[in-house]
Amino acid sequence: MYASFRSIGAYAPKKIYDNSYFESILDTSDEWILKRTGIKERHIADENEFTSDMGVKAAEIAIERSGLKKEEIDLIVCATISPDYFCMPSTATIIATKLGLGNITAFDISAACTGFVYALSVARAFIESGMKKNVLIIGAEKLSAITDYSDRGTCILFGDGAGSAVISATENKEEAIIDIHTGSDGSYADLLMTPNGGTGSEHDELASETCFMKMKGNETFKVAVRTLTKDVVEILETNKIQSDKIDHFIPHQANYRIIKAVGDALKLKEEQVVLTVAKYGNTSGASIPMAINDIYESGKLKHGELMLLDAFGGGLTWGSALVPFAGK
Ligand code: ACO
């Protein structure tokens, strides 16, 4: 039995923070943000709109497009670093209940911006081992809740949203996910972290304002370019696939300059590279499925086309995947 990428869905909240919003609250400029990151806008969830709510909206679309009854889903994996609740319950269990799927295996994955690729690898393993048949994977983030809006080095980067996919068992090898690579290196943990709130906290109080993301942006940038490039070169070489055979290169949308550097290193043409960073910013675990949904909804992603996913994030974590699109 193989695992196939059967459908995609996504949701972006209505409220938008454009660069002029940050000009009004910080010492920054539209010109600086665009030049250094490529970001123009980010979607921001309402105060009473939780990560699980966005995940449910994306999941409903993915399930509908899969042609399955929701009861046929037998596992839910949610990748998030901004769960509804600290520690428990998992956001996946809340999503399951909101979808009306009470009795189901459901759990979260914490791999920051690589979360969706990790979730995909877990779904594939459950399916190929014969344990599950239809796995709903979700990347959902309310990063605005853990963003320090007085830190101009980070707050201009992040947005909210969710993306979801149904991964199903198939006997058709043509539709099978070809390969997934994942990795991590905790020795770089201090580059990007929420330093407070856990048992390794610097402070003993758990107040939310002490749980904001902190990032050493410039150092992270350099490691990101190096790691992302190495990772995709390796997965292409391992599978003896030339980069011109990739229909859609879908990298984590953190920064236009990172994506450009990796695309150039792989000698990819502009039309092969999917870019949504301008309109969503960095939505961490949601960024890759939101980008896949974008090309699906604009009619650019067709059945059988080959996607190369590539992600990098806090942990540090990284991952890449070679995935034929098995949806209609
Ligand atoms: N507006 C104006 N100036 C700014 C801003 C801002 N918003 N932010 C920083 N600056 C200033 C700095 O203070 C600094 O000024 P100085 O030279 O006087 O000291 C100058 O701009 C340069 O700062 P750098 O941090 O070196 O800028 P850089 O070119 O590296 O861009 C950025 C910063 C956009 C954060 C970039 O480093 C980046 O994208 N890093 C990688 C992010 C990433 O990929 N993270 C991993 C995934 S996220 C996850 O896992 C959740």
CSV table of C-alpha atoms and ligand atoms in Angstrom, one decimal:
chain,number,residue,atom,x,y,z
A,1,MET,CA,0.0,0.0,0.0
A,2,TYR,CA,1.3,3.5,-0.9
A,3,ALA,CA,0.4,6.9,0.5
A,4,SER,CA,-1.0,9.5,-1.9
A,5,PHE,CA,-1.7,13.3,-1.6
A,6,ARG,CA,-5.4,13.3,-2.3
A,7,SER,CA,-6.7,16.8,-1.7
A,8,ILE,CA,-5.8,20.3,-0.3
A,9,GLY,CA,-7.7,23.1,1.5
A,10,ALA,CA,-6.8,26.3,3.2
A,11,TYR,CA,-8.1,29.2,5.2
A,12,ALA,CA,-6.8,32.8,5.7
A,13,PRO,CA,-8.6,35.1,8.2
A,14,LYS,CA,-10.1,38.3,6.8
A,15,LYS,CA,-8.3,40.9,8.7
A,16,ILE,CA,-5.1,42.1,7.1
A,17,TYR,CA,-2.0,43.9,8.5
A,18,ASP,CA,-0.3,45.5,5.5
A,19,ASN,CA,3.2,47.1,5.7
A,20,SER,CA,1.6,50.6,6.4
A,21,TYR,CA,0.1,49.2,9.6
A,22,PHE,CA,3.7,48.5,10.9
A,23,GLU,CA,4.8,51.9,9.7
A,24,SER,CA,2.1,53.3,12.0
A,25,ILE,CA,3.2,51.4,15.1
A,26,LEU,CA,7.0,51.0,14.7
A,27,ASP,CA,10.2,52.6,13.3
A,28,THR,CA,10.1,50.7,10.0
A,29,SER,CA,9.1,51.2,6.4
A,30,ASP,CA,7.2,49.5,3.6
A,31,GLU,CA,10.4,49.8,1.6
A,32,TRP,CA,12.6,48.0,4.2
A,33,ILE,CA,10.1,45.2,4.8
A,34,LEU,CA,9.5,44.6,1.0
A,35,LYS,CA,13.2,44.7,0.2
A,36,ARG,CA,14.4,42.4,3.1
A,37,THR,CA,11.5,40.0,3.1
A,38,GLY,CA,9.2,40.3,0.1
A,39,ILE,CA,6.2,40.6,2.4
A,40,LYS,CA,3.3,43.0,1.7
A,41,GLU,CA,0.5,41.7,3.8
A,42,ARG,CA,-0.3,39.1,6.5
A,43,HIS,CA,-3.8,37.8,7.5
A,44,ILE,CA,-4.6,38.1,11.2
A,45,ALA,CA,-7.1,36.1,13.2
A,46,ASP,CA,-9.7,37.7,15.4
A,47,GLU,CA,-9.2,37.6,19.1
A,48,ASN,CA,-11.9,34.9,19.5
A,49,GLU,CA,-10.8,32.9,16.4
A,50,PHE,CA,-8.5,30.1,17.6
A,51,THR,CA,-6.0,28.0,15.8
A,52,SER,CA,-8.4,25.1,15.8
A,53,ASP,CA,-11.2,27.2,14.2
A,54,MET,CA,-8.8,28.0,11.3
A,55,GLY,CA,-7.7,24.3,11.1
A,56,VAL,CA,-11.3,23.2,10.9
A,57,LYS,CA,-12.1,25.6,8.0
A,58,ALA,CA,-9.1,24.3,6.0
A,59,ALA,CA,-9.9,20.7,6.9
A,60,GLU,CA,-13.5,20.9,5.8
A,61,ILE,CA,-12.4,22.0,2.3
A,62,ALA,CA,-9.7,19.3,2.1
A,63,ILE,CA,-12.2,16.6,3.1
A,64,GLU,CA,-14.8,17.8,0.7
A,65,ARG,CA,-12.3,17.9,-2.2
A,66,SER,CA,-11.1,14.4,-1.3
A,67,GLY,CA,-14.5,13.0,-2.1
A,68,LEU,CA,-14.5,11.0,1.2
A,69,LYS,CA,-17.1,11.0,3.9
A,70,LYS,CA,-15.6,12.7,7.0
A,71,GLU,CA,-16.2,9.4,8.9
A,72,GLU,CA,-13.6,7.7,6.6
A,73,ILE,CA,-10.9,9.9,8.1
A,74,ASP,CA,-9.1,7.6,10.7
A,75,LEU,CA,-6.2,9.8,11.9
A,76,ILE,CA,-5.8,13.6,12.5
A,77,VAL,CA,-2.3,15.1,12.8
A,78,CYS,CA,-2.1,18.9,13.5
A,79,ALA,CA,1.2,20.7,13.1
A,80,THR,CA,1.3,23.9,15.2
A,81,ILE,CA,3.5,26.0,17.4
A,82,SER,CA,0.5,28.2,18.5
A,83,PRO,CA,-2.0,25.6,19.9
A,84,ASP,CA,-5.3,26.6,21.4
A,85,TYR,CA,-4.0,25.5,24.8
A,86,PHE,CA,-0.5,25.2,26.3
A,87,CYS,CA,0.3,21.5,26.6
A,88,MET,CA,-3.2,20.0,26.5
A,89,PRO,CA,-5.6,19.3,25.1
A,90,SER,CA,-4.0,19.0,21.7
A,91,THR,CA,-5.4,21.2,18.9
A,92,ALA,CA,-5.9,18.0,16.8
A,93,THR,CA,-8.4,16.6,19.3
A,94,ILE,CA,-10.3,19.9,19.4
A,95,ILE,CA,-10.4,20.0,15.6
A,96,ALA,CA,-11.6,16.4,15.6
A,97,THR,CA,-14.5,17.3,17.9
A,98,LYS,CA,-15.4,20.5,15.9
A,99,LEU,CA,-15.5,18.4,12.7
A,100,GLY,CA,-17.9,16.0,14.5
A,101,LEU,CA,-15.3,13.2,14.6
A,102,GLY,CA,-15.4,12.1,18.2
A,103,ASN,CA,-13.7,8.8,18.5
A,104,ILE,CA,-10.5,9.1,16.5
A,105,THR,CA,-6.7,9.0,16.9
A,106,ALA,CA,-5.6,12.7,17.0
A,107,PHE,CA,-2.4,14.4,18.1
A,108,ASP,CA,-0.2,17.5,17.5
A,109,ILE,CA,3.3,17.8,16.1
A,110,SER,CA,5.7,20.5,17.1
A,111,ALA,CA,8.3,21.1,14.4
A,112,ALA,CA,7.7,24.9,13.8
A,113,CYS,CA,7.8,25.8,10.1
A,114,THR,CA,8.7,22.2,9.1
A,115,GLY,CA,5.5,20.9,10.9
A,116,PHE,CA,3.6,20.2,7.7
A,117,VAL,CA,6.4,18.1,6.2
A,118,TYR,CA,6.8,16.2,9.5
A,119,ALA,CA,3.0,15.6,9.5
A,120,LEU,CA,3.1,14.3,6.0
A,121,SER,CA,5.9,11.9,6.9
A,122,VAL,CA,3.8,10.6,9.9
A,123,ALA,CA,0.7,10.2,7.7
A,124,ARG,CA,2.8,8.3,5.1
A,125,ALA,CA,4.2,6.0,7.8
A,126,PHE,CA,0.8,5.2,9.3
A,127,ILE,CA,-0.6,4.4,5.8
A,128,GLU,CA,2.3,2.4,4.5
A,129,SER,CA,2.4,0.3,7.6
A,130,GLY,CA,-1.3,-0.5,7.1
A,131,MET,CA,-2.4,1.1,10.4
A,132,LYS,CA,-4.5,3.9,8.8
A,133,LYS,CA,-6.2,4.6,5.5
A,134,ASN,CA,-7.2,8.2,5.3
A,135,VAL,CA,-5.1,10.7,7.3
A,136,LEU,CA,-6.1,14.4,7.7
A,137,ILE,CA,-3.0,16.5,8.2
A,138,ILE,CA,-3.3,20.2,9.2
A,139,GLY,CA,-0.9,23.0,9.6
A,140,ALA,CA,-2.6,25.8,11.6
A,141,GLU,CA,-1.1,28.8,13.2
A,142,LYS,CA,-2.3,31.9,15.2
A,143,LEU,CA,1.2,33.3,15.3
A,144,SER,CA,-0.2,36.8,16.1
A,145,ALA,CA,-0.9,35.4,19.6
A,146,ILE,CA,2.8,34.7,20.3
A,147,THR,CA,4.3,37.7,18.4
A,148,ASP,CA,5.9,40.6,20.1
A,149,TYR,CA,4.5,43.6,18.2
A,150,SER,CA,7.2,45.9,19.8
A,151,ASP,CA,10.0,43.8,18.2
A,152,ARG,CA,10.4,45.1,14.6
A,153,GLY,CA,12.8,42.3,13.7
A,154,THR,CA,10.1,39.6,14.1
A,155,CYS,CA,6.6,41.0,14.1
A,156,ILE,CA,6.7,42.1,10.5
A,157,LEU,CA,7.2,38.5,9.4
A,158,PHE,CA,4.4,36.5,10.8
A,159,GLY,CA,0.7,35.9,9.9
A,160,ASP,CA,-2.1,33.6,10.7
A,161,GLY,CA,-3.9,30.8,8.7
A,162,ALA,CA,-4.3,27.1,8.1
A,163,GLY,CA,-3.9,24.5,5.4
A,164,SER,CA,-4.9,20.9,5.3
A,165,ALA,CA,-4.5,17.8,3.1
A,166,VAL,CA,-6.0,14.3,3.0
A,167,ILE,CA,-3.4,11.6,2.6
A,168,SER,CA,-4.9,8.3,1.5
A,169,ALA,CA,-3.9,4.7,0.9
A,170,THR,CA,-3.6,3.7,-2.8
A,171,GLU,CA,-2.4,0.7,-4.7
A,172,ASN,CA,-1.4,2.9,-7.6
A,173,LYS,CA,2.4,3.5,-7.5
A,174,GLU,CA,2.1,6.4,-9.9
A,175,GLU,CA,0.3,8.4,-7.2
A,176,ALA,CA,2.6,7.4,-4.3
A,177,ILE,CA,4.5,10.0,-2.3
A,178,ILE,CA,8.1,9.4,-3.6
A,179,ASP,CA,10.2,10.4,-0.7
A,180,ILE,CA,10.3,12.5,2.5
A,181,HIS,CA,13.4,13.7,4.3
A,182,THR,CA,13.2,15.2,7.8
A,183,GLY,CA,15.9,16.3,10.2
A,184,SER,CA,16.7,18.5,13.2
A,185,ASP,CA,19.6,20.0,15.2
A,186,GLY,CA,18.7,21.1,18.7
A,187,SER,CA,22.1,22.8,19.1
A,188,TYR,CA,20.6,25.7,17.1
A,189,ALA,CA,17.6,25.9,19.5
A,190,ASP,CA,18.5,29.5,20.6
A,191,LEU,CA,18.2,30.9,17.1
A,192,LEU,CA,14.4,30.8,17.2
A,193,MET,CA,12.4,30.0,20.3
A,194,THR,CA,9.7,31.0,22.7
A,195,PRO,CA,12.0,31.0,25.7
A,196,ASN,CA,9.4,31.2,28.5
A,197,GLY,CA,6.4,29.2,29.6
A,198,GLY,CA,7.8,25.7,29.6
A,199,THR,CA,9.7,23.7,32.2
A,200,GLY,CA,13.0,25.1,30.8
A,201,SER,CA,11.7,28.7,31.3
A,202,GLU,CA,13.9,31.6,32.3
A,203,HIS,CA,11.1,32.9,34.5
A,204,ASP,CA,8.7,30.9,36.6
A,205,GLU,CA,5.6,32.8,35.6
A,206,LEU,CA,3.6,31.6,32.6
A,207,ALA,CA,2.2,35.0,31.6
A,208,SER,CA,1.5,35.0,27.8
A,209,GLU,CA,3.6,38.1,27.1
A,210,THR,CA,6.7,36.2,28.3
A,211,CYS,CA,6.0,33.4,25.7
A,212,PHE,CA,6.6,35.5,22.6
A,213,MET,CA,8.8,34.2,19.8
A,214,LYS,CA,12.4,35.5,19.9
A,215,MET,CA,14.6,35.1,16.8
A,216,LYS,CA,18.2,35.8,15.8
A,217,GLY,CA,17.0,36.7,12.3
A,218,ASN,CA,20.3,37.2,10.5
A,219,GLU,CA,21.9,34.0,11.8
A,220,THR,CA,18.7,32.0,11.1
A,221,PHE,CA,18.7,33.4,7.6
A,222,LYS,CA,22.2,32.0,6.8
A,223,VAL,CA,21.5,28.6,8.3
A,224,ALA,CA,18.1,28.5,6.4
A,225,VAL,CA,19.7,29.1,3.0
A,226,ARG,CA,22.4,26.5,3.6
A,227,THR,CA,20.1,23.8,5.1
A,228,LEU,CA,17.2,24.2,2.6
A,229,THR,CA,19.5,24.0,-0.4
A,230,LYS,CA,21.4,21.0,0.9
A,231,ASP,CA,18.2,19.2,1.8
A,232,VAL,CA,16.6,19.6,-1.7
A,233,VAL,CA,19.8,18.7,-3.5
A,234,GLU,CA,20.0,15.5,-1.4
A,235,ILE,CA,16.4,14.4,-2.0
A,236,LEU,CA,16.7,15.0,-5.7
A,237,GLU,CA,20.0,13.1,-6.0
A,238,THR,CA,18.7,10.2,-3.8
A,239,ASN,CA,15.7,9.8,-6.1
A,240,LYS,CA,17.7,10.6,-9.3
A,241,ILE,CA,15.3,13.4,-10.3
A,242,GLN,CA,16.6,16.4,-12.2
A,243,SER,CA,15.3,19.8,-11.0
A,244,ASP,CA,13.7,20.5,-14.4
A,245,LYS,CA,11.3,17.6,-13.7
A,246,ILE,CA,9.8,19.5,-10.8
A,247,ASP,CA,6.4,21.1,-11.7
A,248,HIS,CA,6.1,23.1,-8.5
A,249,PHE,CA,8.8,23.9,-6.0
A,250,ILE,CA,6.8,24.8,-2.8
A,251,PRO,CA,9.2,26.1,-0.1
A,252,HIS,CA,8.3,27.3,3.3
A,253,GLN,CA,7.3,31.0,2.8
A,254,ALA,CA,9.6,32.8,5.3
A,255,ASN,CA,11.4,35.3,3.2
A,256,TYR,CA,11.6,36.0,-0.6
A,257,ARG,CA,15.4,36.3,-0.4
A,258,ILE,CA,15.7,32.8,1.1
A,259,ILE,CA,13.4,31.3,-1.5
A,260,LYS,CA,15.3,33.1,-4.4
A,261,ALA,CA,18.7,31.8,-3.1
A,262,VAL,CA,17.5,28.2,-2.9
A,263,GLY,CA,15.7,28.4,-6.3
A,264,ASP,CA,18.8,29.8,-7.9
A,265,ALA,CA,21.0,27.2,-6.4
A,266,LEU,CA,18.7,24.5,-7.9
A,267,LYS,CA,18.6,26.4,-11.2
A,268,LEU,CA,14.8,26.5,-11.1
A,269,LYS,CA,12.9,28.6,-13.5
A,270,GLU,CA,10.7,31.4,-12.0
A,271,GLU,CA,7.5,29.5,-13.1
A,272,GLN,CA,8.5,26.4,-11.1
A,273,VAL,CA,8.7,28.4,-7.8
A,274,VAL,CA,5.5,29.0,-5.8
A,275,LEU,CA,5.5,32.3,-3.9
A,276,THR,CA,2.8,33.4,-1.5
A,277,VAL,CA,5.0,35.2,1.1
A,278,ALA,CA,3.9,38.6,-0.2
A,279,LYS,CA,0.3,38.1,0.7
A,280,TYR,CA,0.5,35.8,3.8
A,281,GLY,CA,3.9,36.4,5.3
A,282,ASN,CA,5.3,33.5,7.3
A,283,THR,CA,2.5,31.3,8.7
A,284,SER,CA,4.9,28.6,10.0
A,285,GLY,CA,3.4,25.2,9.8
A,286,ALA,CA,0.5,26.5,7.6
A,287,SER,CA,2.7,28.1,5.0
A,288,ILE,CA,3.3,25.1,2.7
A,289,PRO,CA,-0.3,23.8,2.5
A,290,MET,CA,-1.6,27.4,2.1
A,291,ALA,CA,0.8,27.8,-0.9
A,292,ILE,CA,-0.3,24.4,-2.4
A,293,ASN,CA,-3.9,25.5,-2.0
A,294,ASP,CA,-3.1,28.8,-3.8
A,295,ILE,CA,-1.8,27.0,-6.9
A,296,TYR,CA,-4.7,24.5,-6.7
A,297,GLU,CA,-7.4,27.2,-6.6
A,298,SER,CA,-5.7,29.2,-9.4
A,299,GLY,CA,-5.9,26.1,-11.6
A,300,LYS,CA,-2.1,25.7,-11.8
A,301,LEU,CA,-1.8,22.4,-9.9
A,302,LYS,CA,-3.0,19.4,-12.0
A,303,HIS,CA,-3.4,15.7,-11.2
A,304,GLY,CA,0.0,13.9,-11.6
A,305,GLU,CA,2.2,17.0,-11.4
A,306,LEU,CA,5.3,16.7,-9.2
A,307,MET,CA,5.6,18.9,-6.1
A,308,LEU,CA,8.9,19.4,-4.2
A,309,LEU,CA,8.2,20.7,-0.7
A,310,ASP,CA,11.0,22.2,1.3
A,311,ALA,CA,10.8,23.6,4.9
A,312,PHE,CA,13.0,25.0,7.6
A,313,GLY,CA,12.1,26.3,11.1
A,314,GLY,CA,12.6,26.5,14.8
A,315,GLY,CA,14.2,23.6,16.5
A,316,LEU,CA,16.0,23.8,14.2
A,317,THR,CA,14.1,21.5,12.0
A,318,TRP,CA,14.0,20.9,8.3
A,319,GLY,CA,12.4,18.6,5.8
A,320,SER,CA,11.7,18.1,2.1
A,321,ALA,CA,9.3,15.9,0.2
A,322,LEU,CA,8.7,14.7,-3.4
A,323,VAL,CA,5.0,14.4,-3.9
A,324,PRO,CA,2.9,13.8,-7.0
A,325,PHE,CA,-0.5,15.6,-6.7
A,326,ALA,CA,-3.1,12.8,-6.7
A,327,GLY,CA,-6.1,15.1,-6.4
A,328,LYS,CA,-8.6,16.0,-9.1
B,1,ACO,N1,12.4,47.8,9.9
B,1,ACO,C1,13.5,48.5,9.8
B,1,ACO,N2,14.7,48.1,10.2
B,1,ACO,C2,14.8,46.9,10.8
B,1,ACO,C3,13.7,46.1,10.9
B,1,ACO,C4,12.4,46.6,10.5
B,1,ACO,N3,11.3,45.9,10.6
B,1,ACO,N4,14.0,44.9,11.5
B,1,ACO,C5,15.4,45.0,11.8
B,1,ACO,N5,15.8,46.2,11.3
B,1,ACO,C6,17.2,46.7,11.3
B,1,ACO,C7,18.1,46.1,12.4
B,1,ACO,O1,17.9,46.7,13.6
B,1,ACO,C8,19.4,46.3,11.8
B,1,ACO,O2,19.8,47.6,12.0
B,1,ACO,P1,21.4,48.0,12.3
B,1,ACO,O3,22.2,47.6,11.1
B,1,ACO,O4,21.4,49.4,12.6
B,1,ACO,O5,21.8,47.1,13.5
B,1,ACO,C9,19.2,46.1,10.3
B,1,ACO,O6,17.8,46.4,10.1
B,1,ACO,C10,19.6,44.8,9.7
B,1,ACO,O7,19.1,43.8,10.6
B,1,ACO,P2,19.2,42.3,10.2
B,1,ACO,O8,18.6,41.4,11.3
B,1,ACO,O9,20.7,42.0,9.9
B,1,ACO,O10,18.4,42.2,8.8
B,1,ACO,P3,18.2,41.0,7.8
B,1,ACO,O11,18.6,41.4,6.5
B,1,ACO,O12,18.9,39.7,8.3
B,1,ACO,O13,16.6,40.8,7.8
B,1,ACO,C11,15.0,39.2,8.7
B,1,ACO,C12,16.0,40.4,9.0
B,1,ACO,C13,14.0,39.6,7.7
B,1,ACO,C14,14.4,38.7,10.0
B,1,ACO,C15,15.9,38.0,8.1
B,1,ACO,O14,17.0,37.8,8.9
B,1,ACO,C16,15.2,36.7,8.0
B,1,ACO,O15,14.2,36.5,7.2
B,1,ACO,N6,15.6,35.7,8.8
B,1,ACO,C17,15.2,34.3,8.6
B,1,ACO,C18,13.8,34.1,9.2
B,1,ACO,C19,13.5,32.6,9.1
B,1,ACO,O16,13.6,32.0,8.0
B,1,ACO,N7,13.1,32.0,10.2
B,1,ACO,C20,12.9,30.5,10.2
B,1,ACO,C21,11.5,30.2,10.0
B,1,ACO,S1,10.4,30.9,11.2
B,1,ACO,C22,9.8,29.6,12.2
B,1,ACO,O17,10.2,28.6,12.3
B,1,ACO,C23,8.6,30.0,13.1
